Short mmCIF file of the C-alpha atoms (twelve columns), coordinates in Angstrom:
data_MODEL
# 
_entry.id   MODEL 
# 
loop_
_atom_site.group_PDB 
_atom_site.id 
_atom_site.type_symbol 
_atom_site.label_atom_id 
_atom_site.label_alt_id 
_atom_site.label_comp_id 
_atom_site.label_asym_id 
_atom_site.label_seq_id 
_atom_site.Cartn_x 
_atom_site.Cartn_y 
_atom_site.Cartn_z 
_atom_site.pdbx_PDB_model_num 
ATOM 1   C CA . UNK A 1   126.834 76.598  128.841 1 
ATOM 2   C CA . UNK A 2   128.076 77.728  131.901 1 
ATOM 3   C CA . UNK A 3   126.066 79.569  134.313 1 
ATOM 4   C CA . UNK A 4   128.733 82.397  134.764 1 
ATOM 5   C CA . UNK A 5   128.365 83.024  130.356 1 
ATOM 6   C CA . UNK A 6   124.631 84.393  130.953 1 
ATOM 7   C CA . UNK A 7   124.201 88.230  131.916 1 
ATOM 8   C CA . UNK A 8   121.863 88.846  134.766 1 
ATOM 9   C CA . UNK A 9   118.568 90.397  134.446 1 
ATOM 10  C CA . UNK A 10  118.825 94.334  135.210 1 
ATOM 11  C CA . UNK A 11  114.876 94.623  135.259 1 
ATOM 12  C CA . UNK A 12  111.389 92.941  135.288 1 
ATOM 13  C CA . UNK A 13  108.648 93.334  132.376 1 
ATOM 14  C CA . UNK A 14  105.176 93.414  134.396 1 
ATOM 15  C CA . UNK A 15  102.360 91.722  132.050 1 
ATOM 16  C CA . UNK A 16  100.126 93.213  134.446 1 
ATOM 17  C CA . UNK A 17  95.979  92.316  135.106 1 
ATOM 18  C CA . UNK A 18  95.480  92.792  131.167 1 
ATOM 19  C CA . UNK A 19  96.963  93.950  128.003 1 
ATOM 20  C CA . UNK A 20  93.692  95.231  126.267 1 
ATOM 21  C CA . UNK A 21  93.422  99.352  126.545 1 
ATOM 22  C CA . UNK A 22  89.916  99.533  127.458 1 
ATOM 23  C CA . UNK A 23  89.997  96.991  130.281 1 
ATOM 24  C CA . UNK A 24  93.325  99.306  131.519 1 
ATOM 25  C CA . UNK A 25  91.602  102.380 131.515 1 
ATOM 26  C CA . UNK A 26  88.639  100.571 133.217 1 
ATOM 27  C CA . UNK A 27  91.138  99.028  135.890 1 
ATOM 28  C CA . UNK A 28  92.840  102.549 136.738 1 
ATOM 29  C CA . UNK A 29  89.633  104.162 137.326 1 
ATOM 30  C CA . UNK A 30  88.672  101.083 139.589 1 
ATOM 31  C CA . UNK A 31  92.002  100.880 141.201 1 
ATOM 32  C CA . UNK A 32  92.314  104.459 141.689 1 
ATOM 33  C CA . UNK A 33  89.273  104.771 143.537 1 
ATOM 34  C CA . UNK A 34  89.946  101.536 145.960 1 
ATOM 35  C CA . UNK A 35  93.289  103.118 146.936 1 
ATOM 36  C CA . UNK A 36  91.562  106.820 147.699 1 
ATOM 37  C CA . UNK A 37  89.405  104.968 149.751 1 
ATOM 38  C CA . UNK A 38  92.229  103.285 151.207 1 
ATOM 39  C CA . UNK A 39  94.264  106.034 152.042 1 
ATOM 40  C CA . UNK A 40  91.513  108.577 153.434 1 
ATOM 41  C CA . UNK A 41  88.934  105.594 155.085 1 
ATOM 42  C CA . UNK A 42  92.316  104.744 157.321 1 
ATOM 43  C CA . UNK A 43  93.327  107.634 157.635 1 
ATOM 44  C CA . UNK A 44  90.029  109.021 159.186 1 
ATOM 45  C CA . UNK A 45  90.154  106.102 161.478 1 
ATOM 46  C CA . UNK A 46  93.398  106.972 162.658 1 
ATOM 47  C CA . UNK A 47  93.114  110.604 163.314 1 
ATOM 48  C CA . UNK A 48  89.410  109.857 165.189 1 
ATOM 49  C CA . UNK A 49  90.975  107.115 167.435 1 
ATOM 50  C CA . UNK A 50  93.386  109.689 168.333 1 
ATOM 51  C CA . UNK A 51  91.937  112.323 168.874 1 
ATOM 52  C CA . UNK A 52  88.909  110.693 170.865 1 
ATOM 53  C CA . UNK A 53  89.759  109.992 174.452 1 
ATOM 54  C CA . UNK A 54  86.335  107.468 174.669 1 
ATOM 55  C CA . UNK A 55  88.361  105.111 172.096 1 
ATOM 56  C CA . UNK A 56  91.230  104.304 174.190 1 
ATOM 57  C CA . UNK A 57  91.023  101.136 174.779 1 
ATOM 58  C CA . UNK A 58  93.354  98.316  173.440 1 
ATOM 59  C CA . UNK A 59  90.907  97.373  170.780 1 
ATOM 60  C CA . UNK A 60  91.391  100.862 169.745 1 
ATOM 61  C CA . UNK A 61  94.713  101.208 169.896 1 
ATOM 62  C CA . UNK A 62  95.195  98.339  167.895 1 
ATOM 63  C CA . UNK A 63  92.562  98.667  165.299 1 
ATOM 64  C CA . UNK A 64  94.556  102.272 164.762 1 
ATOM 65  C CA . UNK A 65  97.907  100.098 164.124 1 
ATOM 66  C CA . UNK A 66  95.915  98.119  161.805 1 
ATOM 67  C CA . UNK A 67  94.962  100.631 159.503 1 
ATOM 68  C CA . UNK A 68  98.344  102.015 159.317 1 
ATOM 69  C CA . UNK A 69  99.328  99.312  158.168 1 
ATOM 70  C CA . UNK A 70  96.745  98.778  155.522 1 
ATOM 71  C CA . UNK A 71  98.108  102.187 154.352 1 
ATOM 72  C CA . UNK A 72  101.200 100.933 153.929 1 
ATOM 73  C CA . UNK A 73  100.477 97.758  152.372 1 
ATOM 74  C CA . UNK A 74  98.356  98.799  149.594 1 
ATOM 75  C CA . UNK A 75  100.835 101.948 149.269 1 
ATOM 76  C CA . UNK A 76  103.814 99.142  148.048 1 
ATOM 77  C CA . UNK A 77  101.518 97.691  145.326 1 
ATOM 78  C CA . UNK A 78  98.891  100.681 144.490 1 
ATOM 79  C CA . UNK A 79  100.806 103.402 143.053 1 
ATOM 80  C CA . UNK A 80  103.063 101.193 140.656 1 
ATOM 81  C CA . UNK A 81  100.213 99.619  139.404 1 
ATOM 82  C CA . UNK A 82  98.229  102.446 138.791 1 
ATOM 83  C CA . UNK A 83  101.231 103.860 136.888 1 
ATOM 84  C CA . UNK A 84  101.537 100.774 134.637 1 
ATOM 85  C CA . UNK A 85  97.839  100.629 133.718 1 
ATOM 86  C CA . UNK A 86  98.420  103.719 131.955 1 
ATOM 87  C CA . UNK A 87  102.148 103.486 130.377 1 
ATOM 88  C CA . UNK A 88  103.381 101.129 127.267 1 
ATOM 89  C CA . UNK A 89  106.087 99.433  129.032 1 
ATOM 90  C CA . UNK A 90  105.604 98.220  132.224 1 
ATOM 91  C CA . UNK A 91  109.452 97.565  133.686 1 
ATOM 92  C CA . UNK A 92  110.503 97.431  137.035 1 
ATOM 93  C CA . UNK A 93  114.377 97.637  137.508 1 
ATOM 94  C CA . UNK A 94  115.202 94.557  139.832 1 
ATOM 95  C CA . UNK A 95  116.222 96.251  142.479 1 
ATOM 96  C CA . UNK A 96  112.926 98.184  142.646 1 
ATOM 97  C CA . UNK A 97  111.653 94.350  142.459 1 
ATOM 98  C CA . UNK A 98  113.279 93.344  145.289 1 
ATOM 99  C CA . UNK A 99  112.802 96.111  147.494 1 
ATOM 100 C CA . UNK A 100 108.688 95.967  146.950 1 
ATOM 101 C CA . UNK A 101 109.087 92.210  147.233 1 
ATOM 102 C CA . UNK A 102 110.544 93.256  150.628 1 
ATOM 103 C CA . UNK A 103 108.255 95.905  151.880 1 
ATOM 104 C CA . UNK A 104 105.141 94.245  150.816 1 
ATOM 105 C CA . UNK A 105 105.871 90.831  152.573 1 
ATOM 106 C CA . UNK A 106 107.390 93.108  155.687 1 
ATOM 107 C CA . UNK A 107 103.667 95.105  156.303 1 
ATOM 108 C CA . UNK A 108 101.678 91.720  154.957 1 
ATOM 109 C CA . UNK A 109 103.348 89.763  157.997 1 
ATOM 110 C CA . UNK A 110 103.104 92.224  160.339 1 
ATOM 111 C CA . UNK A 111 99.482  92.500  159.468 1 
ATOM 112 C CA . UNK A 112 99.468  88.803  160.074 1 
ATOM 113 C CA . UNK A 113 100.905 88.795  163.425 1 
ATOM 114 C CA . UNK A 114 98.738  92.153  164.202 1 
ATOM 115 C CA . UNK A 115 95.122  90.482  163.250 1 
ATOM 116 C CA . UNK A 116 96.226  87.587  165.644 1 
ATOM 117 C CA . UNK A 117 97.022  89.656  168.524 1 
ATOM 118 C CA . UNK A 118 94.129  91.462  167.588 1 
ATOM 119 C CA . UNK A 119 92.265  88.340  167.982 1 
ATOM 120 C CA . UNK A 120 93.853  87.603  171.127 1 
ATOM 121 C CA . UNK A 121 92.334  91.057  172.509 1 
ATOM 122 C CA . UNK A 122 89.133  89.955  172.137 1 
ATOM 123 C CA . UNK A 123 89.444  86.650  173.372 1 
ATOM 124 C CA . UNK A 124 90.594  88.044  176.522 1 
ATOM 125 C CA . UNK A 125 87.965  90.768  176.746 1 
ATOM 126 C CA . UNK A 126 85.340  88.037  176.277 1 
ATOM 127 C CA . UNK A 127 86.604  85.154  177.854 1 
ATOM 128 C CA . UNK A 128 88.537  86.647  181.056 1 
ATOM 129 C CA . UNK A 129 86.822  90.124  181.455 1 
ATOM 130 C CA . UNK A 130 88.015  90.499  184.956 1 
ATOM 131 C CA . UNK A 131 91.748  90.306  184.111 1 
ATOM 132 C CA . UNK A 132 91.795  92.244  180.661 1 
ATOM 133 C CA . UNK A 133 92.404  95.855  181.456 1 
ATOM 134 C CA . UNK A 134 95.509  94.066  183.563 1 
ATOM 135 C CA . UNK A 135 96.513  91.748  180.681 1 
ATOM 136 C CA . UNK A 136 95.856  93.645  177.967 1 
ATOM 137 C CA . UNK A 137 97.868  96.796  179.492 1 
ATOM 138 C CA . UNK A 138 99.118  99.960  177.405 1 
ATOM 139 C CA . UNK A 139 102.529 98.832  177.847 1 
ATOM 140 C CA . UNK A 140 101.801 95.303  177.271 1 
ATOM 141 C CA . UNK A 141 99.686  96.140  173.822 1 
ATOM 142 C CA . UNK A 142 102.962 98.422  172.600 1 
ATOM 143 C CA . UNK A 143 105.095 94.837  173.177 1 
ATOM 144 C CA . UNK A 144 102.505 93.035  171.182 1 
ATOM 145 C CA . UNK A 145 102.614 95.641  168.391 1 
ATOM 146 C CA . UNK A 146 106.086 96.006  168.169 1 
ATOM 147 C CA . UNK A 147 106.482 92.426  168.430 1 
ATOM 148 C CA . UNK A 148 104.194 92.082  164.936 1 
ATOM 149 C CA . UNK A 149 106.503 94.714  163.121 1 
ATOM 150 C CA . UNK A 150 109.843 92.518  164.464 1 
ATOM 151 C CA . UNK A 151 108.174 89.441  162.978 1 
ATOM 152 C CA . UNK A 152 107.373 90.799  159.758 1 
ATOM 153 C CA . UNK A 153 110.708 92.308  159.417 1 
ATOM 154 C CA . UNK A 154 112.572 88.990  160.126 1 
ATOM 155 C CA . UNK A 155 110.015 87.296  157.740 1 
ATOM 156 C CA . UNK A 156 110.580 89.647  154.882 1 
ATOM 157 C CA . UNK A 157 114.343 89.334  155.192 1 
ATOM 158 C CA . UNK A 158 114.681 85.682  154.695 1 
ATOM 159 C CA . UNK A 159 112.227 85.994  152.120 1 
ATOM 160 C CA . UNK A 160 114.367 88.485  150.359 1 
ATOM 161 C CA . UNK A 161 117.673 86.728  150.983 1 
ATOM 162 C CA . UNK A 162 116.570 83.729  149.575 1 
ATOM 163 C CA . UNK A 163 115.639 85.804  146.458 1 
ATOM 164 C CA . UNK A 164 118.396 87.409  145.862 1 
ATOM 165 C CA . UNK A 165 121.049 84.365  145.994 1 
ATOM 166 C CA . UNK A 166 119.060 83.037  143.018 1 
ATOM 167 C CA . UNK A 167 120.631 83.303  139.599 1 
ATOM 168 C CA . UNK A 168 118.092 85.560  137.033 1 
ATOM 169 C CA . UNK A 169 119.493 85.437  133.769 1 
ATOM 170 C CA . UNK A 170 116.263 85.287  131.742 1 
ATOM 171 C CA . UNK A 171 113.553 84.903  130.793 1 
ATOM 172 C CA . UNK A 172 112.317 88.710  132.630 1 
ATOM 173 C CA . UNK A 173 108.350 88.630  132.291 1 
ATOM 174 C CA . UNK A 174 106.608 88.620  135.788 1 
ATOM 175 C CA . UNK A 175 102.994 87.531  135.032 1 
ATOM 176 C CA . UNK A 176 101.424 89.749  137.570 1 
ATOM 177 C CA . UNK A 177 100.943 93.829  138.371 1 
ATOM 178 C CA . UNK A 178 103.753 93.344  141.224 1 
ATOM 179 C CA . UNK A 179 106.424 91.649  142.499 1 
ATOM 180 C CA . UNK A 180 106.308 89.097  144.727 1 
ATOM 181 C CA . UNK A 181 108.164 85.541  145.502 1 
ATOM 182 C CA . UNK A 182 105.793 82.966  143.244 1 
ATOM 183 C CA . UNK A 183 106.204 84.970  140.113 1 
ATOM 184 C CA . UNK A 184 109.764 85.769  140.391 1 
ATOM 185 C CA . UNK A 185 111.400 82.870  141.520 1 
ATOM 186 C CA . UNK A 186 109.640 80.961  139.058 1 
ATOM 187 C CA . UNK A 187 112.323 83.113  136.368 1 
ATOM 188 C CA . UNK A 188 115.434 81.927  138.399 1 
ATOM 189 C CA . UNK A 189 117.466 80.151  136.251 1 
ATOM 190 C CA . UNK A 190 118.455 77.531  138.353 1 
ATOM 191 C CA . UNK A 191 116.598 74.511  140.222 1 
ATOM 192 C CA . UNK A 192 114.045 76.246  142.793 1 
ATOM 193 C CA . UNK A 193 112.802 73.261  144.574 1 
ATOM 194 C CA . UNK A 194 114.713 73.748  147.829 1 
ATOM 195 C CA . UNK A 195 114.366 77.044  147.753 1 
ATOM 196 C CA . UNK A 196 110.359 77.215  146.856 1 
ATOM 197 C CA . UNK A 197 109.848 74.877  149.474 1 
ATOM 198 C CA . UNK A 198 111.703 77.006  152.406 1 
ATOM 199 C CA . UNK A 199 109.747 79.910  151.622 1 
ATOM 200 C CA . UNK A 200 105.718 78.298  151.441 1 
ATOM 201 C CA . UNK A 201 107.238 76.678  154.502 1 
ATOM 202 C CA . UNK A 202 107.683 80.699  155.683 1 
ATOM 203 C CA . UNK A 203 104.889 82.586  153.980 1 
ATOM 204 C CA . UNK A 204 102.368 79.643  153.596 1 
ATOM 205 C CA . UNK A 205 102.825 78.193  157.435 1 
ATOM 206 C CA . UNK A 206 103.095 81.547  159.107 1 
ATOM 207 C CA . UNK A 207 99.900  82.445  157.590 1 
ATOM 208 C CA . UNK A 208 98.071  79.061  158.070 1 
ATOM 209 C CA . UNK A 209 99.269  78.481  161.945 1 
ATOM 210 C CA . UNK A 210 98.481  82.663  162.477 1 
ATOM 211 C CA . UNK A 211 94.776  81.393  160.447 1 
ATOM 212 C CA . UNK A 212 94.452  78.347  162.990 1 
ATOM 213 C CA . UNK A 213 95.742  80.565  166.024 1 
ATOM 214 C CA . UNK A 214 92.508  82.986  164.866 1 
ATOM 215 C CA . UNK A 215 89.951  80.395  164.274 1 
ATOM 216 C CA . UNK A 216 90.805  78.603  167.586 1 
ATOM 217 C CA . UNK A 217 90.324  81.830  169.390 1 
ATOM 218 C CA . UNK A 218 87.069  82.881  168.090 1 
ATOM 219 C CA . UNK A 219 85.995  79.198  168.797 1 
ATOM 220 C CA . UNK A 220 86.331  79.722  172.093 1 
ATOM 221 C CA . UNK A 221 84.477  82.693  172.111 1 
ATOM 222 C CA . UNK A 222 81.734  81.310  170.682 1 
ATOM 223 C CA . UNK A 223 81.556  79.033  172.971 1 
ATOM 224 C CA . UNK A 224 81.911  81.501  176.158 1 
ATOM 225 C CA . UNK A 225 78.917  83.739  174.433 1 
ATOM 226 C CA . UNK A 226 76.985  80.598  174.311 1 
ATOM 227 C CA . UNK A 227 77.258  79.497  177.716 1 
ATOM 228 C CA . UNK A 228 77.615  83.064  179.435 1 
ATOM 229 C CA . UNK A 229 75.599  85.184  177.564 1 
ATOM 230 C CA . UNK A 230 74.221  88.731  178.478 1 
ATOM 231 C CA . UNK A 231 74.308  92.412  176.458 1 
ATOM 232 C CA . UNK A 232 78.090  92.909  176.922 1 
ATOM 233 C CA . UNK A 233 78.363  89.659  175.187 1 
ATOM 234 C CA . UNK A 234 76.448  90.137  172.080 1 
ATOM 235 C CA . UNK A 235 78.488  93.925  171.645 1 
ATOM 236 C CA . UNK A 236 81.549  91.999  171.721 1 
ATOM 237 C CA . UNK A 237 79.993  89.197  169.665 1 
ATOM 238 C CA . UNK A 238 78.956  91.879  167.081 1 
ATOM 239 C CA . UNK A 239 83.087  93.525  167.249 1 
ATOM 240 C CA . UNK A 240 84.021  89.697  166.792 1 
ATOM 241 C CA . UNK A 241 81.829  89.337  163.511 1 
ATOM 242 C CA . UNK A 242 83.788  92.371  161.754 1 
ATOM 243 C CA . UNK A 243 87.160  90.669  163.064 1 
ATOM 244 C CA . UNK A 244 86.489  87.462  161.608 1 
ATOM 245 C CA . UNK A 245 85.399  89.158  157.593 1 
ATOM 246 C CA . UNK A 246 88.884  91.267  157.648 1 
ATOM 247 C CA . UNK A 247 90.622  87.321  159.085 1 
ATOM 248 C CA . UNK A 248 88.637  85.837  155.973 1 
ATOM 249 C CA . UNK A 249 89.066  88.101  152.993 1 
ATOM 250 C CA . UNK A 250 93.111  88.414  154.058 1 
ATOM 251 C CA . UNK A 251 94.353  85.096  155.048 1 
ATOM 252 C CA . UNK A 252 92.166  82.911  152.949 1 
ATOM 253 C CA . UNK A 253 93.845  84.246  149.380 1 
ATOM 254 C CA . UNK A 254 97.490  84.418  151.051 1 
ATOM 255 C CA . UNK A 255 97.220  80.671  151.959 1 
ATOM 256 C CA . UNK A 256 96.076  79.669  148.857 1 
ATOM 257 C CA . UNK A 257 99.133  81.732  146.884 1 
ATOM 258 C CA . UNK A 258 101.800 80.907  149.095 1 
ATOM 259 C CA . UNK A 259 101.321 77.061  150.774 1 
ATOM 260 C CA . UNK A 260 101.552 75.500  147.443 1 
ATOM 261 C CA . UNK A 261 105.042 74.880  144.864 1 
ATOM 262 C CA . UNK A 262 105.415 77.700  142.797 1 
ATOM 263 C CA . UNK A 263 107.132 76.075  139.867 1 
ATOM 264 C CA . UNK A 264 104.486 73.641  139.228 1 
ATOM 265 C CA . UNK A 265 101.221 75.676  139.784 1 
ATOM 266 C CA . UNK A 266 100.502 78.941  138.243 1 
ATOM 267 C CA . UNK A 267 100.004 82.024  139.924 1 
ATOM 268 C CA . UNK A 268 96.913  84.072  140.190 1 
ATOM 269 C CA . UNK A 269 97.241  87.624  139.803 1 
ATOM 270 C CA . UNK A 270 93.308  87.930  140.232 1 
ATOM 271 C CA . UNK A 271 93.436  86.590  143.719 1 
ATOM 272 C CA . UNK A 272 96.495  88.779  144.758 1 
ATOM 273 C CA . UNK A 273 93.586  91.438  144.510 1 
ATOM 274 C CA . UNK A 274 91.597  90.683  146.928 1 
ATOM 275 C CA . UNK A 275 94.222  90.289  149.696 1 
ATOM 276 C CA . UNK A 276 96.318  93.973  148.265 1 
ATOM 277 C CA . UNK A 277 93.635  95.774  146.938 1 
ATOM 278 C CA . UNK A 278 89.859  94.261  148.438 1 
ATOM 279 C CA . UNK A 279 90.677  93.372  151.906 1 
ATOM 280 C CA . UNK A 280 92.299  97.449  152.500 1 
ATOM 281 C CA . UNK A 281 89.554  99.058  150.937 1 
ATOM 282 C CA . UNK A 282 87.144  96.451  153.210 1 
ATOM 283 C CA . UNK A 283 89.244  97.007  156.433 1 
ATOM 284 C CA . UNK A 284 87.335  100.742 157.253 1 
ATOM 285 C CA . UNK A 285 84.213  100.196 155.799 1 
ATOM 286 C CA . UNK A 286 83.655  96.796  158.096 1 
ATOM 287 C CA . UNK A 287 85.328  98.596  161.086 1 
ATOM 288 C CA . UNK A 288 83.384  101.838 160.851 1 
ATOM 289 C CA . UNK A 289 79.696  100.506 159.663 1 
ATOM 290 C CA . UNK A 290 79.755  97.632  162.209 1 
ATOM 291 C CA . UNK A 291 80.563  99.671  165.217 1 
ATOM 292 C CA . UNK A 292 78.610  102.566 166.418 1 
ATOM 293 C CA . UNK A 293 81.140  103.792 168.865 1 
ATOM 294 C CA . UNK A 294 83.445  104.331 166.066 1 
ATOM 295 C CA . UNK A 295 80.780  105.812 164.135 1 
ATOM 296 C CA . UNK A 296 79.314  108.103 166.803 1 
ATOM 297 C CA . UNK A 297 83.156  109.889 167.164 1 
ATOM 298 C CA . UNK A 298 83.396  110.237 163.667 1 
ATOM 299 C CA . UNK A 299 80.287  111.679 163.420 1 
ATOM 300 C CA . UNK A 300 82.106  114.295 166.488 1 
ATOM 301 C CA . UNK A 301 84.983  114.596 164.783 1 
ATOM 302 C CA . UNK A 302 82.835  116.138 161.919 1 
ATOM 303 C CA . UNK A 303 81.198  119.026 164.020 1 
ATOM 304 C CA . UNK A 304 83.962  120.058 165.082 1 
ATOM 305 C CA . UNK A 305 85.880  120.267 161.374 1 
ATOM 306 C CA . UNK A 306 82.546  122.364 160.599 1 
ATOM 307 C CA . UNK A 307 82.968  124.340 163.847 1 
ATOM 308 C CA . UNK A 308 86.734  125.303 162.505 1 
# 
């Protein structure tokens, strides 16, 4: 039969993390909870960078970019989700597809990029402290950020352009709680192999060559702490050690979904969860517990809420 005789697929079914009623009701109370903590843990590191004048330094600045960006990550996932766990039919119209396919892989690179440069920060805080407040500038860190949301946007929209040239004209049934490009181009009616291989080749490099780029740098702090050590060492060593759980529980799960064929290999909707749902809810805790500067404003930022 010709390929012009089928009708296209209008929307998505979403199997979702499980189809029993109790586990559901357990996941939305779960889920709920991670994305609260989300929202306000990112928030409150937001508004106390800001409003502190003592965290203005680069780190800062970009640490503050990072958690807006966990908010809006785990906002294209959360909310659908939640709203699934707790309806009969879970459909997404495909347009609705499309557009979180696009948003979630536009914030997910830019977080990419962002942990890199944020990597880069410290490498040149550590390794050439006599030249960082003059390389890592206020106008130079704005480049660098806006730089990471240019990248994610150009990655996103061959990611979605590639999707939507595909044929979909059934089966509909997305084993997973959200859209992305291993699930649904596995529905495309048509032969995928080009296509599956252009975008691991996009996803899966850009986040094993930004993983390298990370592990390279924090080598070579490690190996500047070793041979220079002193107090201002360890503090940064300490900053480092936070830097390198967010680099682990977010890249490691991304390269494992998206630098394999998606035809041949199943997805696993259980790992998506750490990297949309674990590694936000992480982010502030790791940032806030491990460093007492952030800590000791928040703590400032508290007296005078009770003062008002």
């Amino acid at each position: 039969m010709a390929l012009g005789n089928f009708s296209r697929v209008t929307e998505f079914i979403l199997l979702g993390l499980s189809d029993t009623r109790e586990l559901q009701v357990l996941f939305f109370t779960f889920f709920f909870l991670a994305y609260a903590m989300v929202l306000l843990g990112n928030l409150l590191i937001i508004v106390t960078v800001r409003t502190d004048p003592k965290l203005s330094s680069p780190m800062y600045f970009l640490l503050c970019n990072l958690s807006f960006i966990d908010i809006c990550c785990t906002s294209v996932t959360s909310p659908r989700m939640l709203v699934d766990l707790i309806s009969q039919r879970k459909a997404i119209a495909f347009e609705d597809c499309i557009a979180q396919l696009f948003f979630l892989h536009f914030a997910g690179a830019s977080e990419m990029f962002l942990l890199t440069v944020m990597a880069y920060d410290r490498y040149t805080a550590i390794c050439k402290p006599l030249h960082y407040t003059a390389i890592m500038s206020r106008q130079v860190c704005w480049l660098l950020v806006s730089a990471c949301w240019a990248g994610g946007f150009l990655h996103s929209i061959v990611q979605m352009l590639l999707t939507i040239q595909l044929p979909f004209c059934g089966p509909n049934t997305i084993d997973n709680y959200f859209c992305d490009v291993p699930p649904v181009i596995r529905l495309a009616c048509t032969d995928i192999y080009v296509t599956e291989w252009l975008m691991a080749s996009n996803s899966g490099l850009i986040s094993l060559v930004c993983f390298l780029v990370l592990v390279t740098s924090y080598t070579f702090i490690l190996v500047t702490v070793r041979v220079h050590f002193n107090e201002g060492h360890w503090k940064a060593l300490s900053t480092c050690a936070s830097h390198v759980m967010v680099v682990t529980l977010f890249f490691v799960p991304c390269i494992f979904i998206y630098l394999r064929p998606f035809s041949t290999l199943p997805s696993d909707k259980h790992i998506c969860v750490i990297s949309t749902v674990f590694s936000p809810v992480m982010n502030p805790l790791i940032y806030t517990l491990r460093n007492n500067e952030v800590k000791a404003s928040m703590w400032k930022l508290r007296k005078r809420c009770r003062v008002f």
